[in-house]
């Protein structure tokens, strides 16, 4: 997972640099490239979301090429962030995401209780958050926007904790395709970290903008 994140960070920065170099300061051209990059990366990630799980029970090493493609498309997506946010904001958000992810991973490793009741409550809260967000389209309350955003973020953190716990249990139980299971586990945690980072980044940008 850490190797995948390192490759993603480096590749996304290189792609953003090439976009800026190719556009040569032409904001209209950069805008077109930005939209194309978003479309290609979103389409690629959608395809890989269906393809990658199917390789789990195939022969050894079958999952690696697809994981590499996922990293490539994710790097394309994250490269657009360098066009919007300053590098310092991205670095701070990455550090904050790493800390949050570490805490949730530790909780996931330690958690041993029954979660059925908790999952029911979380699902109910998510449905409530979605309803509130739809209502807020007509109200336009900034406070409600933040409340819904933090609610969804809390749900994502909970899912991260559950994923760590489930991966730990799968590893302890053993598997006939243990190698692919380990790689697939890294893929799940990789996506969890990216989701946390995407959530944290605008929060950090908002906080720092108020200090200026």
PDB file of C-alpha atoms in Angstrom:
ATOM      1  CA  UNK A   1       0.000   0.000   0.000  1.00  0.00           C
ATOM      2  CA  UNK A   2       2.784   2.438   0.932  1.00  0.00           C
ATOM      3  CA  UNK A   3       4.605   1.706  -2.331  1.00  0.00           C
ATOM      4  CA  UNK A   4       1.376   2.317  -4.255  1.00  0.00           C
ATOM      5  CA  UNK A   5       0.814   5.621  -2.441  1.00  0.00           C
ATOM      6  CA  UNK A   6       4.400   6.727  -3.105  1.00  0.00           C
ATOM      7  CA  UNK A   7       4.065   5.936  -6.815  1.00  0.00           C
ATOM      8  CA  UNK A   8       0.714   7.736  -6.946  1.00  0.00           C
ATOM      9  CA  UNK A   9       2.106  10.857  -5.255  1.00  0.00           C
ATOM     10  CA  UNK A  10       5.137  11.003  -7.545  1.00  0.00           C
ATOM     11  CA  UNK A  11       3.307  10.180 -10.769  1.00  0.00           C
ATOM     12  CA  UNK A  12       0.454  12.614 -10.098  1.00  0.00           C
ATOM     13  CA  UNK A  13       2.968  15.422  -9.519  1.00  0.00           C
ATOM     14  CA  UNK A  14       4.799  14.584 -12.758  1.00  0.00           C
ATOM     15  CA  UNK A  15       1.524  14.517 -14.723  1.00  0.00           C
ATOM     16  CA  UNK A  16       0.471  17.902 -13.292  1.00  0.00           C
ATOM     17  CA  UNK A  17       3.887  19.329 -14.201  1.00  0.00           C
ATOM     18  CA  UNK A  18       3.540  18.039 -17.782  1.00  0.00           C
ATOM     19  CA  UNK A  19       0.038  19.542 -18.030  1.00  0.00           C
ATOM     20  CA  UNK A  20       1.347  22.946 -16.933  1.00  0.00           C
ATOM     21  CA  UNK A  21       4.303  22.632 -19.299  1.00  0.00           C
ATOM     22  CA  UNK A  22       2.129  21.638 -22.256  1.00  0.00           C
ATOM     23  CA  UNK A  23      -0.462  24.381 -21.643  1.00  0.00           C
ATOM     24  CA  UNK A  24       2.329  27.028 -21.428  1.00  0.00           C
ATOM     25  CA  UNK A  25       0.243  29.335 -19.266  1.00  0.00           C
ATOM     26  CA  UNK A  26      -2.804  29.135 -21.548  1.00  0.00           C
ATOM     27  CA  UNK A  27      -5.643  28.874 -19.008  1.00  0.00           C
ATOM     28  CA  UNK A  28      -8.204  27.851 -21.641  1.00  0.00           C
ATOM     29  CA  UNK A  29      -6.015  24.990 -22.885  1.00  0.00           C
ATOM     30  CA  UNK A  30      -5.288  23.925 -19.318  1.00  0.00           C
ATOM     31  CA  UNK A  31      -9.026  23.871 -18.656  1.00  0.00           C
ATOM     32  CA  UNK A  32      -9.606  21.510 -21.583  1.00  0.00           C
ATOM     33  CA  UNK A  33      -6.778  19.234 -20.440  1.00  0.00           C
ATOM     34  CA  UNK A  34      -8.158  19.319 -16.889  1.00  0.00           C
ATOM     35  CA  UNK A  35     -11.608  18.146 -18.054  1.00  0.00           C
ATOM     36  CA  UNK A  36     -10.153  15.440 -20.308  1.00  0.00           C
ATOM     37  CA  UNK A  37      -7.912  14.180 -17.497  1.00  0.00           C
ATOM     38  CA  UNK A  38     -10.868  14.010 -15.111  1.00  0.00           C
ATOM     39  CA  UNK A  39     -12.989  12.128 -17.644  1.00  0.00           C
ATOM     40  CA  UNK A  40     -10.277   9.602 -18.550  1.00  0.00           C
ATOM     41  CA  UNK A  41      -9.320   8.970 -14.912  1.00  0.00           C
ATOM     42  CA  UNK A  42     -12.947   8.613 -13.769  1.00  0.00           C
ATOM     43  CA  UNK A  43     -13.750   6.189 -16.585  1.00  0.00           C
ATOM     44  CA  UNK A  44     -10.589   4.164 -15.934  1.00  0.00           C
ATOM     45  CA  UNK A  45     -11.258   3.955 -12.192  1.00  0.00           C
ATOM     46  CA  UNK A  46     -14.839   2.856 -12.821  1.00  0.00           C
ATOM     47  CA  UNK A  47     -13.670   0.051 -15.104  1.00  0.00           C
ATOM     48  CA  UNK A  48     -10.969  -1.067 -12.656  1.00  0.00           C
ATOM     49  CA  UNK A  49     -13.491  -1.141  -9.805  1.00  0.00           C
ATOM     50  CA  UNK A  50     -15.251  -3.974 -11.655  1.00  0.00           C
ATOM     51  CA  UNK A  51     -12.190  -5.705 -13.110  1.00  0.00           C
ATOM     52  CA  UNK A  52      -9.846  -5.838 -10.125  1.00  0.00           C
ATOM     53  CA  UNK A  53     -12.066  -7.847  -7.721  1.00  0.00           C
ATOM     54  CA  UNK A  54     -12.543 -10.531 -10.406  1.00  0.00           C
ATOM     55  CA  UNK A  55      -8.785 -11.241 -10.453  1.00  0.00           C
ATOM     56  CA  UNK A  56      -8.761 -12.133  -6.751  1.00  0.00           C
ATOM     57  CA  UNK A  57      -9.289 -15.872  -7.337  1.00  0.00           C
ATOM     58  CA  UNK A  58      -7.243 -16.147 -10.502  1.00  0.00           C
ATOM     59  CA  UNK A  59      -3.665 -17.371 -10.723  1.00  0.00           C
ATOM     60  CA  UNK A  60      -0.887 -15.808  -8.696  1.00  0.00           C
ATOM     61  CA  UNK A  61       0.253 -12.338  -9.792  1.00  0.00           C
ATOM     62  CA  UNK A  62      -2.919 -11.879 -11.903  1.00  0.00           C
ATOM     63  CA  UNK A  63      -4.037  -8.988  -9.727  1.00  0.00           C
ATOM     64  CA  UNK A  64      -0.802  -6.945  -9.999  1.00  0.00           C
ATOM     65  CA  UNK A  65      -1.199  -5.592 -13.580  1.00  0.00           C
ATOM     66  CA  UNK A  66      -4.727  -4.432 -12.790  1.00  0.00           C
ATOM     67  CA  UNK A  67      -3.559  -2.840  -9.547  1.00  0.00           C
ATOM     68  CA  UNK A  68      -0.892  -0.994 -11.567  1.00  0.00           C
ATOM     69  CA  UNK A  69      -3.566   0.301 -13.944  1.00  0.00           C
ATOM     70  CA  UNK A  70      -5.630   1.466 -10.975  1.00  0.00           C
ATOM     71  CA  UNK A  71      -2.622   3.388  -9.635  1.00  0.00           C
ATOM     72  CA  UNK A  72      -2.129   5.000 -13.054  1.00  0.00           C
ATOM     73  CA  UNK A  73      -5.735   6.208 -13.323  1.00  0.00           C
ATOM     74  CA  UNK A  74      -5.740   7.362  -9.693  1.00  0.00           C
ATOM     75  CA  UNK A  75      -2.544   9.327 -10.377  1.00  0.00           C
ATOM     76  CA  UNK A  76      -4.283  11.020 -13.316  1.00  0.00           C
ATOM     77  CA  UNK A  77      -7.178  11.985 -11.058  1.00  0.00           C
ATOM     78  CA  UNK A  78      -4.994  13.317  -8.251  1.00  0.00           C
ATOM     79  CA  UNK A  79      -2.798  15.240 -10.693  1.00  0.00           C
ATOM     80  CA  UNK A  80      -5.709  17.654 -11.122  1.00  0.00           C
ATOM     81  CA  UNK A  81      -5.393  18.568  -7.436  1.00  0.00           C
ATOM     82  CA  UNK A  82      -1.960  20.084  -8.108  1.00  0.00           C
ATOM     83  CA  UNK A  83      -3.657  22.397 -10.597  1.00  0.00           C
ATOM     84  CA  UNK A  84      -6.106  23.629  -7.942  1.00  0.00           C
ATOM     85  CA  UNK A  85      -4.301  23.544  -4.586  1.00  0.00           C
ATOM     86  CA  UNK A  86      -0.881  24.764  -3.497  1.00  0.00           C
ATOM     87  CA  UNK A  87       1.764  22.121  -2.859  1.00  0.00           C
ATOM     88  CA  UNK A  88       1.968  23.066   0.841  1.00  0.00           C
ATOM     89  CA  UNK A  89      -1.758  22.454   1.307  1.00  0.00           C
ATOM     90  CA  UNK A  90      -1.467  19.063  -0.398  1.00  0.00           C
ATOM     91  CA  UNK A  91       1.486  18.059   1.807  1.00  0.00           C
ATOM     92  CA  UNK A  92      -0.304  19.103   5.003  1.00  0.00           C
ATOM     93  CA  UNK A  93      -3.442  17.235   3.908  1.00  0.00           C
ATOM     94  CA  UNK A  94      -1.365  14.145   3.123  1.00  0.00           C
ATOM     95  CA  UNK A  95       0.276  14.228   6.574  1.00  0.00           C
ATOM     96  CA  UNK A  96      -3.093  14.723   8.286  1.00  0.00           C
ATOM     97  CA  UNK A  97      -4.601  11.866   6.260  1.00  0.00           C
ATOM     98  CA  UNK A  98      -1.710   9.577   7.217  1.00  0.00           C
ATOM     99  CA  UNK A  99      -2.289  10.361  10.903  1.00  0.00           C
ATOM    100  CA  UNK A 100      -6.040   9.764  10.653  1.00  0.00           C
ATOM    101  CA  UNK A 101      -5.553   6.572   8.659  1.00  0.00           C
ATOM    102  CA  UNK A 102      -3.027   5.317  11.221  1.00  0.00           C
ATOM    103  CA  UNK A 103      -5.456   5.921  14.083  1.00  0.00           C
ATOM    104  CA  UNK A 104      -8.322   4.156  12.316  1.00  0.00           C
ATOM    105  CA  UNK A 105      -6.062   1.237  11.364  1.00  0.00           C
ATOM    106  CA  UNK A 106      -5.003   0.845  14.979  1.00  0.00           C
ATOM    107  CA  UNK A 107      -8.635   0.875  16.092  1.00  0.00           C
ATOM    108  CA  UNK A 108      -9.449  -1.701  13.421  1.00  0.00           C
ATOM    109  CA  UNK A 109      -6.686  -4.002  14.634  1.00  0.00           C
ATOM    110  CA  UNK A 110      -7.859  -3.678  18.238  1.00  0.00           C
ATOM    111  CA  UNK A 111     -11.609  -3.928  17.577  1.00  0.00           C
ATOM    112  CA  UNK A 112     -13.098  -7.358  18.352  1.00  0.00           C
ATOM    113  CA  UNK A 113     -16.719  -6.654  19.243  1.00  0.00           C
ATOM    114  CA  UNK A 114     -19.994  -7.258  17.399  1.00  0.00           C
ATOM    115  CA  UNK A 115     -20.622  -4.466  14.911  1.00  0.00           C
ATOM    116  CA  UNK A 116     -24.077  -5.345  13.562  1.00  0.00           C
ATOM    117  CA  UNK A 117     -25.810  -2.765  15.748  1.00  0.00           C
ATOM    118  CA  UNK A 118     -23.220  -0.122  14.932  1.00  0.00           C
ATOM    119  CA  UNK A 119     -23.559  -0.756  11.184  1.00  0.00           C
ATOM    120  CA  UNK A 120     -27.341  -0.341  11.440  1.00  0.00           C
ATOM    121  CA  UNK A 121     -26.953   3.017  13.215  1.00  0.00           C
ATOM    122  CA  UNK A 122     -24.301   4.194  10.727  1.00  0.00           C
ATOM    123  CA  UNK A 123     -26.501   3.263   7.750  1.00  0.00           C
ATOM    124  CA  UNK A 124     -29.419   5.128   9.305  1.00  0.00           C
ATOM    125  CA  UNK A 125     -27.241   8.211   9.815  1.00  0.00           C
ATOM    126  CA  UNK A 126     -26.001   8.063   6.218  1.00  0.00           C
ATOM    127  CA  UNK A 127     -29.560   7.905   4.897  1.00  0.00           C
ATOM    128  CA  UNK A 128     -30.428  10.842   7.126  1.00  0.00           C
ATOM    129  CA  UNK A 129     -27.412  12.774   5.849  1.00  0.00           C
ATOM    130  CA  UNK A 130     -28.432  12.157   2.243  1.00  0.00           C
ATOM    131  CA  UNK A 131     -31.982  13.343   2.935  1.00  0.00           C
ATOM    132  CA  UNK A 132     -30.665  16.471   4.661  1.00  0.00           C
ATOM    133  CA  UNK A 133     -28.304  17.181   1.768  1.00  0.00           C
ATOM    134  CA  UNK A 134     -31.228  16.971  -0.688  1.00  0.00           C
ATOM    135  CA  UNK A 135     -33.299  19.331   1.461  1.00  0.00           C
ATOM    136  CA  UNK A 136     -30.336  21.691   1.744  1.00  0.00           C
ATOM    137  CA  UNK A 137     -30.300  22.132  -2.045  1.00  0.00           C
ATOM    138  CA  UNK A 138     -33.352  24.345  -1.554  1.00  0.00           C
ATOM    139  CA  UNK A 139     -32.280  25.859   1.793  1.00  0.00           C
ATOM    140  CA  UNK A 140     -28.642  26.597   0.911  1.00  0.00           C
ATOM    141  CA  UNK A 141     -27.310  26.420   4.477  1.00  0.00           C
ATOM    142  CA  UNK A 142     -23.504  26.342   4.764  1.00  0.00           C
ATOM    143  CA  UNK A 143     -23.752  24.863   8.248  1.00  0.00           C
ATOM    144  CA  UNK A 144     -25.841  21.946   6.959  1.00  0.00           C
ATOM    145  CA  UNK A 145     -23.319  21.407   4.164  1.00  0.00           C
ATOM    146  CA  UNK A 146     -20.515  21.072   6.695  1.00  0.00           C
ATOM    147  CA  UNK A 147     -22.611  18.819   8.956  1.00  0.00           C
ATOM    148  CA  UNK A 148     -23.400  16.437   6.090  1.00  0.00           C
ATOM    149  CA  UNK A 149     -19.793  16.503   4.895  1.00  0.00           C
ATOM    150  CA  UNK A 150     -18.437  15.595   8.324  1.00  0.00           C
ATOM    151  CA  UNK A 151     -21.109  12.911   8.711  1.00  0.00           C
ATOM    152  CA  UNK A 152     -20.063  11.230   5.472  1.00  0.00           C
ATOM    153  CA  UNK A 153     -16.419  11.593   6.455  1.00  0.00           C
ATOM    154  CA  UNK A 154     -17.115   9.863   9.775  1.00  0.00           C
ATOM    155  CA  UNK A 155     -18.783   7.016   7.867  1.00  0.00           C
ATOM    156  CA  UNK A 156     -15.725   6.654   5.614  1.00  0.00           C
ATOM    157  CA  UNK A 157     -13.470   6.477   8.676  1.00  0.00           C
ATOM    158  CA  UNK A 158     -15.681   3.781  10.156  1.00  0.00           C
ATOM    159  CA  UNK A 159     -15.493   1.794   6.900  1.00  0.00           C
ATOM    160  CA  UNK A 160     -11.698   2.095   6.983  1.00  0.00           C
ATOM    161  CA  UNK A 161     -11.638   0.663  10.496  1.00  0.00           C
ATOM    162  CA  UNK A 162     -13.872  -2.241   9.408  1.00  0.00           C
ATOM    163  CA  UNK A 163     -11.718  -2.938   6.345  1.00  0.00           C
ATOM    164  CA  UNK A 164      -8.587  -3.187   8.484  1.00  0.00           C
ATOM    165  CA  UNK A 165     -10.368  -5.524  10.879  1.00  0.00           C
ATOM    166  CA  UNK A 166     -11.715  -7.710   8.049  1.00  0.00           C
ATOM    167  CA  UNK A 167      -8.331  -7.931   6.323  1.00  0.00           C
ATOM    168  CA  UNK A 168      -6.725  -8.952   9.609  1.00  0.00           C
ATOM    169  CA  UNK A 169      -9.299 -11.727  10.050  1.00  0.00           C
ATOM    170  CA  UNK A 170      -8.829 -12.957   6.456  1.00  0.00           C
ATOM    171  CA  UNK A 171      -5.052 -13.083   6.873  1.00  0.00           C
ATOM    172  CA  UNK A 172      -5.356 -14.991  10.148  1.00  0.00           C
ATOM    173  CA  UNK A 173      -7.859 -17.437   8.593  1.00  0.00           C
ATOM    174  CA  UNK A 174      -5.581 -18.167   5.629  1.00  0.00           C
ATOM    175  CA  UNK A 175      -6.546 -18.515   1.973  1.00  0.00           C
ATOM    176  CA  UNK A 176      -5.724 -20.681  -1.020  1.00  0.00           C
ATOM    177  CA  UNK A 177      -4.979 -17.480  -2.938  1.00  0.00           C
ATOM    178  CA  UNK A 178      -3.150 -15.813  -0.052  1.00  0.00           C
ATOM    179  CA  UNK A 179      -0.854 -13.788  -2.332  1.00  0.00           C
ATOM    180  CA  UNK A 180      -3.741 -12.260  -4.283  1.00  0.00           C
ATOM    181  CA  UNK A 181      -5.649 -11.686  -1.040  1.00  0.00           C
ATOM    182  CA  UNK A 182      -2.733  -9.682   0.387  1.00  0.00           C
ATOM    183  CA  UNK A 183      -2.509  -7.575  -2.784  1.00  0.00           C
ATOM    184  CA  UNK A 184      -6.261  -7.067  -2.820  1.00  0.00           C
ATOM    185  CA  UNK A 185      -6.124  -6.043   0.845  1.00  0.00           C
ATOM    186  CA  UNK A 186      -3.476  -3.464  -0.046  1.00  0.00           C
ATOM    187  CA  UNK A 187      -5.795  -2.257  -2.833  1.00  0.00           C
ATOM    188  CA  UNK A 188      -8.679  -1.779  -0.376  1.00  0.00           C
ATOM    189  CA  UNK A 189      -6.530   0.125   2.130  1.00  0.00           C
ATOM    190  CA  UNK A 190      -5.018   2.180  -0.684  1.00  0.00           C
ATOM    191  CA  UNK A 191      -8.494   3.325  -1.721  1.00  0.00           C
ATOM    192  CA  UNK A 192      -9.432   4.006   1.911  1.00  0.00           C
ATOM    193  CA  UNK A 193      -6.422   6.286   2.307  1.00  0.00           C
ATOM    194  CA  UNK A 194      -7.195   8.117  -0.944  1.00  0.00           C
ATOM    195  CA  UNK A 195     -10.804   8.651   0.174  1.00  0.00           C
ATOM    196  CA  UNK A 196      -9.600  10.124   3.478  1.00  0.00           C
ATOM    197  CA  UNK A 197      -7.107  12.361   1.638  1.00  0.00           C
ATOM    198  CA  UNK A 198      -9.763  13.638  -0.784  1.00  0.00           C
ATOM    199  CA  UNK A 199     -11.989  14.511   2.191  1.00  0.00           C
ATOM    200  CA  UNK A 200      -9.244  16.122   4.273  1.00  0.00           C
ATOM    201  CA  UNK A 201      -7.764  18.230   1.454  1.00  0.00           C
ATOM    202  CA  UNK A 202     -10.641  20.752   1.115  1.00  0.00           C
ATOM    203  CA  UNK A 203     -10.889  21.009   4.916  1.00  0.00           C
ATOM    204  CA  UNK A 204      -7.210  21.943   5.133  1.00  0.00           C
ATOM    205  CA  UNK A 205      -7.570  24.391   2.234  1.00  0.00           C
ATOM    206  CA  UNK A 206     -10.552  26.027   3.922  1.00  0.00           C
ATOM    207  CA  UNK A 207      -8.781  26.330   7.284  1.00  0.00           C
ATOM    208  CA  UNK A 208      -5.609  27.796   5.768  1.00  0.00           C
ATOM    209  CA  UNK A 209      -7.565  30.234   3.578  1.00  0.00           C
ATOM    210  CA  UNK A 210      -9.204  31.719   6.672  1.00  0.00           C
ATOM    211  CA  UNK A 211      -5.781  32.343   8.223  1.00  0.00           C
ATOM    212  CA  UNK A 212      -4.617  34.397   5.228  1.00  0.00           C
TER     213      UNK A 212
END
